[in-house]
């Protein structure tokens, strides 16, 4: 029978509920339990796919093509269970489903209400997320409830899980509440009042937390912990400090040392072997002992908000661990890159153009790809980054003046990147999802496989087949493939189904490492093995750095990795 741990948050948002949930899941997994995680988002959007990265941070994509909250990225990086569409749902999805049922007459003429109809629907979605009653059923499902206790919009979720805990019976569910304990400088004290109030709010709703994770800039001293315990009715051993740490990979150890997993297993009557966090300790050791540093320029649009590139940042860091170097990422606003300023990229060991949408800053990204090609700087273009590399090559090498993507210039004389519907033959040879006016669900989404051409850099990295996740509308136009190929661009992978361009690269005798990929490899990187594409890219950055140092000093230097 699946047991549930509900994780809520209080006082303020952005306390790291996702990392706390993922860490608890990781510790339970190390105790031999089969776990999964589910994220409930209280907003009314059906999914985050149409939300600006400024609003929401990165949109994480699962194998089955769901556009989800970025916390699912943390989940996949922390535990071995893969996330699916069902692991993340929003108020929008709940209401959509309830309204569809109402229209179908499923409620048999009853008045449809938040309680019980919406709350029942939420419970149904939670059970589906945990795959209850299927072969994928887990021992423990950790359910993270987005938002902050006290918000109007998360109330139905809290009510639903309260009811669910009641129905599950004692010892089948636990509540963990993440709270904030601020240090007030003027008073020189940690303040427990916000925590007292947020737990009061929970108890008003009918939920008594079993454990409190107290976010603070330090360990909560005994006296304060006792006070929190007394006022919140949480036993002292349930008051757990979650101090700031310099790497998120320390959090499982911090929580385990204070007995969080023991407390949860006690409450849920789970008899397991003790936790074994050796792989986490090894990981932290690796993070703290790099043998060098590489500096990567990430040329993008959402440079002010590092959450927009969460998985990408992680993937680069994972590849750093694999190469024993610290990866320093400088976010370069592509709008600042012009022919006069592009020289600023010379100081970097590699250049990366990430995914993106819209015209703003596009010429700067094309300029960055040109700089990398001409100066033989390692270049990785992801999704949009692959498209700009193709446009640059078309314009500068293949002689296709004015080449562009129809996303940025609908009247370009050479639409080397375009919507399939814009270049599909009249006989409809290319069959795929077509564009509709509905903004959601018109993209190529989720995992797809491609064949990789032997002898290419991509083949060295991936072998014969690459399976990666997608999130884009535009494609490399098949009508230009021959022209581009003849002028020297290597098309190293085509999708198995529609023969769409997946990977482009420069010949290895022309450029040491230049690749554009139409997919998002960052979604599949884990801290354990990194990801082969990023590992290879960071290795190329290390070599570029070593060569640059060699030519600067005039004598050969050892490469850092
Ligand atoms: N805007 C481009 C497209 O829709 C690239 C998308 C992306 O980088 N994720 O195809």
Coordinates of C-alpha atoms and ligand atoms in Angstrom, one line a residue:
X1 CA 0.0 0.0 0.0
X2 CA 1.3 3.4 -1.0
X3 CA 2.0 5.8 1.9
X4 CA 2.0 9.6 1.4
X5 CA 4.1 12.4 2.7
X6 CA 2.6 15.8 2.2
X7 CA 5.0 18.7 2.0
X8 CA 3.6 22.2 2.6
X9 CA 5.3 25.6 2.9
X10 CA 4.7 28.6 5.2
X11 CA 5.6 32.2 5.7
X12 CA 7.2 33.0 2.4
X13 CA 7.8 31.2 -0.9
X14 CA 11.2 30.3 -2.4
X15 CA 12.4 28.5 0.7
X16 CA 13.4 25.4 -1.3
X17 CA 10.4 23.1 -0.8
X18 CA 11.3 21.3 -4.1
X19 CA 14.8 20.6 -2.9
X20 CA 13.5 19.6 0.6
X21 CA 11.0 17.2 -1.0
X22 CA 13.5 15.7 -3.4
X23 CA 16.1 15.3 -0.6
X24 CA 13.6 13.4 1.6
X25 CA 12.7 11.2 -1.4
X26 CA 16.4 10.6 -2.0
X27 CA 17.0 9.5 1.6
X28 CA 14.0 7.2 1.6
X29 CA 15.2 5.7 -1.7
X30 CA 18.6 5.0 -0.1
X31 CA 16.7 3.1 2.6
X32 CA 15.5 0.7 -0.2
X33 CA 12.0 2.2 -0.6
X34 CA 10.4 2.8 -4.0
X35 CA 9.5 6.5 -4.1
X36 CA 8.0 9.0 -6.4
X37 CA 7.2 12.7 -6.1
X38 CA 4.1 14.7 -7.1
X39 CA 3.9 18.5 -7.5
X40 CA 0.6 20.3 -7.1
X41 CA 0.6 23.9 -8.5
X42 CA -2.2 26.2 -7.3
X43 CA -2.3 28.5 -10.3
X44 CA -5.0 28.3 -12.9
X45 CA -2.9 27.9 -16.0
X46 CA -3.3 24.4 -17.3
X47 CA 0.4 24.0 -17.5
X48 CA 3.4 26.3 -17.2
X49 CA 4.0 25.9 -21.0
X50 CA 2.5 29.3 -21.8
X51 CA 4.0 31.2 -18.9
X52 CA 7.0 33.5 -19.3
X53 CA 10.2 32.2 -17.8
X54 CA 10.4 35.5 -15.9
X55 CA 7.2 34.5 -14.2
X56 CA 7.8 30.9 -13.6
X57 CA 11.4 29.9 -14.3
X58 CA 12.2 27.0 -16.5
X59 CA 9.6 24.7 -18.0
X60 CA 10.7 21.2 -17.4
X61 CA 9.8 18.6 -20.0
X62 CA 9.2 14.9 -19.2
X63 CA 9.8 11.9 -21.5
X64 CA 6.1 11.7 -22.1
X65 CA 6.0 15.3 -23.3
X66 CA 4.5 17.1 -20.4
X67 CA 5.5 20.7 -19.8
X68 CA 5.9 20.9 -16.0
X69 CA 7.2 22.8 -13.1
X70 CA 11.0 23.0 -12.7
X71 CA 10.8 21.1 -9.4
X72 CA 10.2 18.0 -11.4
X73 CA 13.8 18.5 -12.7
X74 CA 15.1 18.4 -9.1
X75 CA 13.1 15.3 -8.5
X76 CA 14.6 13.5 -11.5
X77 CA 18.1 14.6 -10.5
X78 CA 17.6 13.4 -6.9
X79 CA 15.8 10.0 -7.3
X80 CA 15.8 7.3 -9.9
X81 CA 12.1 7.3 -10.6
X82 CA 11.3 9.1 -13.9
X83 CA 8.6 11.7 -13.8
X84 CA 5.6 11.6 -16.0
X85 CA 2.7 13.9 -17.0
X86 CA 0.8 12.7 -14.0
X87 CA 3.5 13.8 -11.5
X88 CA 2.5 17.5 -11.8
X89 CA -0.9 19.1 -12.0
X90 CA -2.4 22.5 -11.5
X91 CA -5.7 24.0 -10.3
X92 CA -6.3 24.7 -14.0
X93 CA -6.1 21.0 -14.8
X94 CA -8.4 20.1 -11.9
X95 CA -11.1 22.6 -12.9
X96 CA -10.8 21.6 -16.6
X97 CA -11.4 18.0 -15.6
X98 CA -14.3 18.8 -13.2
X99 CA -15.9 21.0 -15.9
X100 CA -15.6 18.3 -18.5
X101 CA -17.3 15.9 -16.2
X102 CA -20.0 18.4 -15.4
X103 CA -20.7 18.9 -19.1
X104 CA -20.8 15.2 -19.7
X105 CA -23.4 14.9 -16.9
X106 CA -21.2 12.7 -14.7
X107 CA -22.4 14.5 -11.6
X108 CA -26.0 13.4 -12.2
X109 CA -27.6 16.7 -11.7
X110 CA -25.9 17.6 -8.4
X111 CA -24.6 21.1 -7.6
X112 CA -20.9 20.9 -8.4
X113 CA -18.9 22.4 -5.5
X114 CA -15.3 22.8 -4.3
X115 CA -16.0 20.3 -1.6
X116 CA -16.5 17.5 -2.5
X117 CA -16.1 17.7 -6.2
X118 CA -12.9 19.7 -6.6
X119 CA -11.3 18.1 -3.5
X120 CA -12.2 14.6 -4.7
X121 CA -10.7 15.4 -8.1
X122 CA -7.5 16.5 -6.4
X123 CA -7.3 13.3 -4.5
X124 CA -7.9 11.3 -7.7
X125 CA -5.0 13.1 -9.4
X126 CA -2.7 12.5 -6.4
X127 CA -3.5 8.8 -6.5
X128 CA -2.9 8.8 -10.3
X129 CA 0.5 10.6 -9.7
X130 CA 1.5 7.9 -7.3
X131 CA 0.4 5.2 -9.8
X132 CA -1.8 3.6 -7.1
X133 CA -3.2 0.3 -8.3
X134 CA -0.8 0.0 -11.2
X135 CA 2.5 -2.0 -11.6
X136 CA 4.4 1.2 -11.1
X137 CA 2.9 1.7 -7.6
X138 CA 5.4 3.1 -5.1
X139 CA 6.0 2.6 -1.4
X140 CA 6.0 6.3 -0.6
X141 CA 4.7 9.2 -2.7
X142 CA 6.0 12.6 -1.6
X143 CA 3.4 15.2 -2.5
X144 CA 4.7 18.8 -2.7
X145 CA 2.0 21.4 -2.4
X146 CA 2.9 24.6 -4.2
X147 CA 2.3 28.0 -2.7
X148 CA 2.2 29.1 0.9
X149 CA -0.2 28.1 3.6
X150 CA -2.7 31.0 4.0
X151 CA -3.0 31.6 0.3
X152 CA -6.6 31.5 -0.9
X153 CA -5.6 29.5 -4.0
X154 CA -3.9 26.6 -2.2
X155 CA -6.8 26.0 0.2
X156 CA -8.6 23.4 -1.9
X157 CA -5.3 21.4 -2.1
X158 CA -4.8 21.5 1.6
X159 CA -8.4 20.5 2.3
X160 CA -8.1 17.7 -0.2
X161 CA -4.9 16.2 1.4
X162 CA -6.4 16.6 4.9
X163 CA -9.3 14.5 3.7
X164 CA -7.0 12.1 2.0
X165 CA -4.9 11.6 5.2
X166 CA -8.1 10.9 7.1
X167 CA -9.3 8.3 4.6
X168 CA -5.8 6.7 4.5
X169 CA -6.0 6.1 8.3
X170 CA -3.3 6.5 10.9
X171 CA 0.3 5.8 10.0
X172 CA -0.3 5.9 6.3
X173 CA 0.5 9.6 5.8
X174 CA 2.7 12.3 7.3
X175 CA 2.9 16.0 7.0
X176 CA 6.1 18.0 6.7
X177 CA 5.9 21.8 6.8
X178 CA 8.7 24.0 5.6
X179 CA 8.9 27.3 7.5
X180 CA 11.1 30.3 7.8
X181 CA 12.9 31.4 10.9
X182 CA 14.4 34.9 10.2
X183 CA 17.4 36.3 12.0
X184 CA 16.7 39.9 13.0
X185 CA 20.0 41.7 13.0
X186 CA 18.9 44.7 15.1
X187 CA 17.7 42.3 17.9
X188 CA 20.5 39.8 17.3
X189 CA 17.8 37.0 17.5
X190 CA 16.2 34.3 15.5
X191 CA 12.4 34.9 15.5
X192 CA 10.0 32.0 15.9
X193 CA 6.7 34.0 15.6
X194 CA 6.2 33.5 11.8
X195 CA 6.6 29.7 12.4
X196 CA 4.1 29.8 15.3
X197 CA 1.6 31.6 13.0
X198 CA 2.0 29.4 10.0
X199 CA 1.5 26.2 12.0
X200 CA -1.5 27.8 13.7
X201 CA -2.9 28.4 10.2
X202 CA -2.3 24.7 9.3
X203 CA -4.0 23.5 12.5
X204 CA -7.0 25.8 11.8
X205 CA -7.3 23.8 8.5
X206 CA -7.1 20.6 10.5
X207 CA -3.5 19.6 9.7
X208 CA -1.0 19.0 12.4
X209 CA 2.6 18.8 11.0
X210 CA 4.7 15.8 12.0
X211 CA 7.9 17.7 11.2
X212 CA 8.9 21.2 10.7
X213 CA 11.8 22.1 8.4
X214 CA 13.1 25.4 9.6
X215 CA 14.8 27.4 7.0
X216 CA 17.3 29.8 8.5
X217 CA 20.7 31.2 7.9
X218 CA 22.0 29.0 10.7
X219 CA 21.2 25.9 12.8
X220 CA 18.2 26.6 15.2
X221 CA 19.6 26.6 18.7
X222 CA 18.1 24.3 21.4
X223 CA 16.1 27.0 23.1
X224 CA 14.4 28.2 20.0
X225 CA 13.8 24.7 18.8
X226 CA 12.1 24.0 22.2
X227 CA 10.0 27.1 21.9
X228 CA 8.9 26.2 18.3
X229 CA 8.0 22.7 19.5
X230 CA 5.9 24.0 22.4
X231 CA 4.0 26.5 20.3
X232 CA 3.4 24.3 17.3
X233 CA 2.7 21.0 19.0
X234 CA 5.4 19.3 17.0
X235 CA 7.7 17.1 19.1
X236 CA 11.2 18.5 19.6
X237 CA 12.8 15.8 17.4
X238 CA 10.5 17.0 14.6
X239 CA 11.9 20.5 14.7
X240 CA 14.6 20.2 12.1
X241 CA 17.0 22.9 10.9
X242 CA 17.5 23.5 7.3
X243 CA 20.3 26.1 7.2
X244 CA 21.7 27.7 4.1
X245 CA 24.2 25.4 2.3
X246 CA 26.6 26.1 -0.5
X247 CA 25.5 23.2 -2.6
X248 CA 22.0 21.6 -2.8
X249 CA 23.6 18.2 -2.7
X250 CA 24.3 18.6 1.0
X251 CA 20.6 18.8 1.9
X252 CA 20.0 15.0 2.1
X253 CA 22.8 14.6 4.6
X254 CA 21.7 17.6 6.6
X255 CA 18.1 16.3 6.9
X256 CA 19.2 12.7 7.6
X257 CA 21.7 13.8 10.4
X258 CA 18.7 15.3 12.2
X259 CA 16.6 12.2 11.8
X260 CA 14.0 13.3 9.3
X261 CA 13.9 10.0 7.5
X262 CA 13.8 8.1 10.8
X263 CA 10.9 10.2 12.0
X264 CA 8.9 9.7 8.7
X265 CA 9.6 5.9 8.7
X266 CA 8.5 5.7 12.3
X267 CA 5.3 7.6 11.6
X268 CA 4.6 5.5 8.5
X269 CA 5.6 2.2 10.2
X270 CA 8.1 1.5 7.5
X271 CA 10.8 -1.0 8.5
X272 CA 13.8 -0.5 6.3
X273 CA 17.6 -0.8 6.4
X274 CA 19.3 2.4 7.5
X275 CA 19.9 5.2 5.0
X276 CA 23.1 5.0 3.0
X277 CA 24.2 8.5 1.7
X278 CA 27.7 7.6 0.6
X279 CA 27.0 8.6 -3.0
X280 CA 25.8 12.0 -1.8
X281 CA 28.9 12.4 0.3
X282 CA 31.1 11.5 -2.6
X283 CA 29.2 13.9 -4.8
X284 CA 29.7 16.8 -2.3
X285 CA 33.4 15.9 -2.0
X286 CA 33.7 16.2 -5.8
X287 CA 31.8 19.6 -5.8
X288 CA 34.2 20.9 -3.2
X289 CA 37.4 19.7 -4.7
X290 CA 37.6 20.8 -8.3
X291 CA 41.0 20.7 -10.0
X292 CA 40.4 23.8 -12.2
X293 CA 37.8 26.1 -13.5
X294 CA 36.3 26.7 -16.9
X295 CA 34.4 29.8 -17.8
X296 CA 31.4 29.4 -20.1
X297 CA 29.5 32.3 -21.8
X298 CA 25.8 31.5 -21.9
X299 CA 24.4 33.9 -24.5
X300 CA 20.6 34.2 -23.8
X301 CA 17.7 36.4 -23.2
X302 CA 16.5 35.6 -19.7
X303 CA 19.9 36.3 -18.2
X304 CA 18.5 38.1 -15.1
X305 CA 16.8 35.0 -13.8
X306 CA 19.0 32.0 -13.4
X307 CA 15.8 29.9 -12.7
X308 CA 15.0 30.1 -16.4
X309 CA 18.0 27.8 -17.2
X310 CA 17.8 25.6 -14.1
X311 CA 18.4 22.2 -15.7
X312 CA 21.0 23.7 -18.0
X313 CA 23.0 25.2 -15.2
X314 CA 22.8 21.9 -13.4
X315 CA 23.8 19.9 -16.5
X316 CA 26.9 22.1 -17.0
X317 CA 27.9 21.7 -13.3
X318 CA 27.4 17.9 -13.5
X319 CA 29.7 17.8 -16.6
X320 CA 32.2 19.9 -14.5
X321 CA 32.2 17.2 -11.8
X322 CA 32.8 14.6 -14.4
X323 CA 35.8 16.6 -15.7
X324 CA 36.9 17.6 -12.2
X325 CA 36.5 21.3 -12.9
X326 CA 34.3 24.0 -11.5
X327 CA 32.1 25.4 -14.2
X328 CA 31.6 29.2 -14.0
X329 CA 28.7 30.4 -16.1
X330 CA 28.6 34.0 -17.2
X331 CA 25.1 35.1 -18.5
X332 CA 25.7 37.4 -21.4
X333 CA 22.6 39.3 -22.6
X334 CA 22.4 38.6 -26.3
X335 CA 21.1 42.1 -26.9
X336 CA 24.4 43.5 -25.9
X337 CA 26.3 41.5 -28.6
X338 CA 26.9 43.4 -31.8
X339 CA 29.8 43.1 -34.4
X340 CA 31.6 45.7 -32.3
X341 CA 31.2 44.0 -28.9
X342 CA 31.3 40.3 -29.8
X343 CA 35.0 40.3 -29.1
X344 CA 34.0 40.2 -25.4
X345 CA 33.4 36.5 -25.9
X346 CA 37.1 35.8 -26.6
X347 CA 37.8 35.4 -22.9
X348 CA 35.6 32.4 -22.5
X349 CA 36.5 28.7 -22.7
X350 CA 33.3 27.8 -24.5
X351 CA 30.1 29.5 -25.7
X352 CA 26.6 28.2 -25.2
X353 CA 23.4 29.5 -26.8
X354 CA 20.4 28.0 -24.9
X355 CA 16.8 27.5 -26.0
X356 CA 14.5 30.5 -26.3
X357 CA 11.5 32.0 -28.0
X358 CA 11.0 35.2 -29.9
X359 CA 13.0 37.7 -31.9
X360 CA 14.6 39.8 -29.2
X361 CA 18.3 39.5 -29.1
X362 CA 18.4 37.0 -32.0
X363 CA 21.1 38.8 -34.0
X364 CA 23.4 38.7 -30.9
X365 CA 22.9 35.0 -30.7
X366 CA 23.7 34.6 -34.4
X367 CA 26.8 36.7 -33.8
X368 CA 27.9 34.5 -30.9
X369 CA 27.6 31.4 -33.1
X370 CA 29.7 33.1 -35.8
X371 CA 32.3 34.1 -33.3
X372 CA 32.6 30.6 -32.0
X373 CA 32.8 29.1 -35.5
X374 CA 35.4 31.6 -36.7
X375 CA 37.6 31.6 -33.6
X376 CA 37.3 27.8 -33.1
X377 CA 35.8 28.3 -29.6
X378 CA 33.8 25.2 -28.4
X379 CA 30.1 25.9 -29.2
X380 CA 27.0 24.2 -28.0
X381 CA 23.7 25.4 -29.4
X382 CA 20.5 24.0 -27.7
X383 CA 17.2 24.1 -29.6
X384 CA 17.2 27.8 -30.6
X385 CA 21.0 27.7 -30.3
X386 CA 21.0 25.0 -33.0
X387 CA 18.7 27.1 -35.1
X388 CA 20.9 30.2 -34.9
X389 CA 24.0 28.2 -35.7
X390 CA 22.2 26.9 -38.8
X391 CA 21.1 30.4 -39.8
X392 CA 24.6 31.7 -39.4
X393 CA 26.1 29.0 -41.5
X394 CA 23.5 29.5 -44.2
X395 CA 24.2 33.2 -44.4
X396 CA 28.0 33.2 -44.1
X397 CA 29.1 30.0 -45.7
X398 CA 26.3 28.6 -47.8
X399 CA 25.8 32.1 -49.5
X400 CA 22.1 32.3 -48.5
X401 CA 21.9 36.0 -47.8
X402 CA 19.1 37.0 -45.5
X403 CA 18.6 33.5 -44.3
X404 CA 16.5 33.3 -41.2
X405 CA 13.8 31.5 -39.2
X406 CA 10.3 32.5 -40.1
X407 CA 9.8 32.9 -36.3
X408 CA 11.9 36.1 -36.6
X409 CA 11.4 37.1 -40.2
X410 CA 8.3 35.7 -41.8
X411 CA 9.4 37.2 -45.2
X412 CA 13.0 35.9 -45.3
X413 CA 14.1 34.9 -48.8
X414 CA 15.7 31.8 -47.2
X415 CA 13.6 30.2 -44.5
X416 CA 16.2 27.7 -43.4
X417 CA 14.3 27.3 -40.1
X418 CA 10.5 27.3 -40.4
X419 CA 7.3 25.6 -39.3
X420 CA 6.8 22.3 -41.0
X421 CA 3.5 23.5 -42.3
X422 CA 5.3 26.3 -44.1
X423 CA 7.5 23.9 -46.2
X424 CA 5.6 20.7 -46.2
X425 CA 5.1 19.3 -49.7
X426 CA 1.7 19.5 -51.2
X427 CA 1.5 15.7 -51.0
X428 CA 2.1 16.0 -47.3
X429 CA 5.3 13.9 -47.1
X430 CA 6.2 15.1 -43.7
X431 CA 3.6 14.0 -41.2
X432 CA 3.7 15.5 -37.8
X433 CA 1.5 17.6 -35.5
X434 CA 0.5 20.8 -37.3
X435 CA 0.2 24.3 -36.0
X436 CA -3.1 25.3 -34.5
X437 CA -4.2 28.6 -32.9
X438 CA -4.1 27.0 -29.5
X439 CA -0.8 28.1 -27.9
X440 CA -0.7 25.1 -25.6
X441 CA 0.1 21.7 -27.1
X442 CA 1.4 22.7 -30.6
X443 CA 5.0 21.9 -30.0
X444 CA 7.1 18.9 -30.7
X445 CA 7.3 17.7 -27.1
X446 CA 8.9 14.9 -25.2
X447 CA 11.3 12.1 -26.0
X448 CA 12.0 11.1 -29.6
X449 CA 14.8 9.0 -31.1
X450 CA 17.1 9.7 -34.0
X451 CA 19.7 7.8 -35.9
X452 CA 23.2 9.2 -35.7
X453 CA 25.6 9.3 -38.6
X454 CA 28.8 7.3 -38.1
X455 CA 32.1 9.2 -38.0
X456 CA 30.5 12.3 -36.5
X457 CA 31.2 14.0 -33.2
X458 CA 27.6 13.2 -32.3
X459 CA 28.3 9.5 -32.9
X460 CA 31.4 9.6 -30.6
X461 CA 29.1 11.0 -27.9
X462 CA 25.9 9.1 -28.4
X463 CA 26.6 6.0 -30.5
X464 CA 24.0 4.9 -33.1
X465 CA 20.8 6.3 -31.6
X466 CA 20.1 9.4 -29.6
X467 CA 16.9 9.8 -27.6
X468 CA 16.3 13.2 -26.1
X469 CA 13.4 15.5 -25.1
X470 CA 12.0 18.2 -27.3
X471 CA 10.2 21.5 -26.8
X472 CA 10.0 23.6 -29.9
X473 CA 7.8 24.5 -32.9
X474 CA 10.2 25.4 -35.6
X475 CA 12.4 22.9 -37.5
X476 CA 15.4 23.0 -39.9
X477 CA 13.8 23.2 -43.3
X478 CA 14.4 20.0 -45.3
X479 CA 14.5 21.9 -48.5
X480 CA 17.8 23.5 -47.5
X481 CA 19.5 20.5 -46.2
X482 CA 21.3 19.6 -49.4
X483 CA 22.6 23.2 -49.9
X484 CA 23.9 23.3 -46.3
X485 CA 25.4 19.9 -46.6
X486 CA 27.2 20.7 -49.8
X487 CA 28.7 23.8 -48.2
X488 CA 30.2 21.7 -45.4
X489 CA 27.6 21.6 -42.6
X490 CA 27.4 18.1 -41.1
X491 CA 23.9 16.9 -40.4
X492 CA 24.7 14.3 -37.9
X493 CA 21.3 13.0 -36.8
X494 CA 17.8 12.8 -38.3
X495 CA 14.7 11.8 -36.4
X496 CA 13.7 8.2 -37.1
X497 CA 10.1 9.0 -37.8
X498 CA 10.0 12.2 -39.9
X499 CA 13.7 12.6 -40.8
X500 CA 13.9 16.0 -39.2
X501 CA 17.2 17.5 -38.4
X502 CA 18.3 16.7 -34.8
X503 CA 22.0 17.6 -34.7
X504 CA 24.2 19.8 -36.9
X505 CA 27.9 20.1 -36.4
X506 CA 31.1 21.3 -38.1
X507 CA 33.5 18.7 -39.4
X508 CA 36.1 17.8 -36.7
X509 CA 39.0 18.8 -38.9
X510 CA 37.5 22.3 -39.3
X511 CA 36.5 23.0 -35.7
X512 CA 37.4 21.2 -32.5
X513 CA 33.9 21.2 -31.1
X514 CA 30.9 22.9 -32.7
X515 CA 27.4 21.3 -32.3
X516 CA 23.8 22.4 -32.4
X517 CA 21.1 20.1 -31.1
X518 CA 17.4 20.5 -31.7
X519 CA 16.5 18.8 -28.4
X520 CA 17.1 19.7 -24.8
X521 CA 19.8 17.3 -23.4
X522 CA 19.9 19.2 -20.1
X523 CA 16.6 17.5 -18.9
X524 CA 18.3 14.2 -18.7
X525 CA 21.5 15.1 -16.9
X526 CA 22.0 13.7 -13.4
X527 CA 24.8 14.5 -10.9
X528 CA 25.8 10.8 -10.9
X529 CA 27.1 10.4 -14.5
X530 CA 26.6 13.8 -15.9
X531 CA 25.4 13.7 -19.5
X532 CA 27.6 12.5 -22.4
X533 CA 26.9 15.6 -24.5
X534 CA 27.7 18.1 -21.7
X535 CA 30.6 16.0 -20.5
X536 CA 32.1 16.2 -24.0
X537 CA 31.4 19.9 -24.3
X538 CA 33.1 20.7 -20.9
X539 CA 36.0 18.5 -21.8
X540 CA 36.4 20.6 -25.0
X541 CA 36.2 23.8 -22.9
X542 CA 39.1 22.4 -20.7
X543 CA 41.1 21.6 -23.8
X544 CA 40.4 25.1 -25.3
X545 CA 41.6 26.6 -22.1
X546 CA 44.8 24.5 -22.0
X547 CA 45.6 25.4 -25.6
X548 CA 45.0 29.1 -25.0
X549 CA 47.3 29.0 -22.0
X550 CA 49.9 27.0 -24.0
X551 CA 49.9 29.6 -26.8
X552 CA 50.0 32.5 -24.3
X553 CA 53.0 31.1 -22.4
X554 CA 54.8 29.7 -25.4
X555 CA 55.4 26.4 -23.5
X556 CA 53.1 23.4 -23.3
X557 CA 50.9 23.1 -20.2
X558 CA 49.0 20.2 -18.9
X559 CA 45.3 20.2 -19.7
X560 CA 43.2 20.5 -16.6
X561 CA 41.2 17.4 -17.3
Ligands
LIG1 N1 11.7 29.2 -30.7 C1 12.2 28.0 -31.3 C2 11.1 27.1 -31.7 O1 10.0 27.2 -31.3 C3 13.2 27.3 -30.3 C4 12.5 26.8 -29.1 C5 13.4 26.4 -28.0 O2 14.6 26.8 -28.0 N2 13.0 25.6 -27.0 O3 11.4 26.1 -32.5

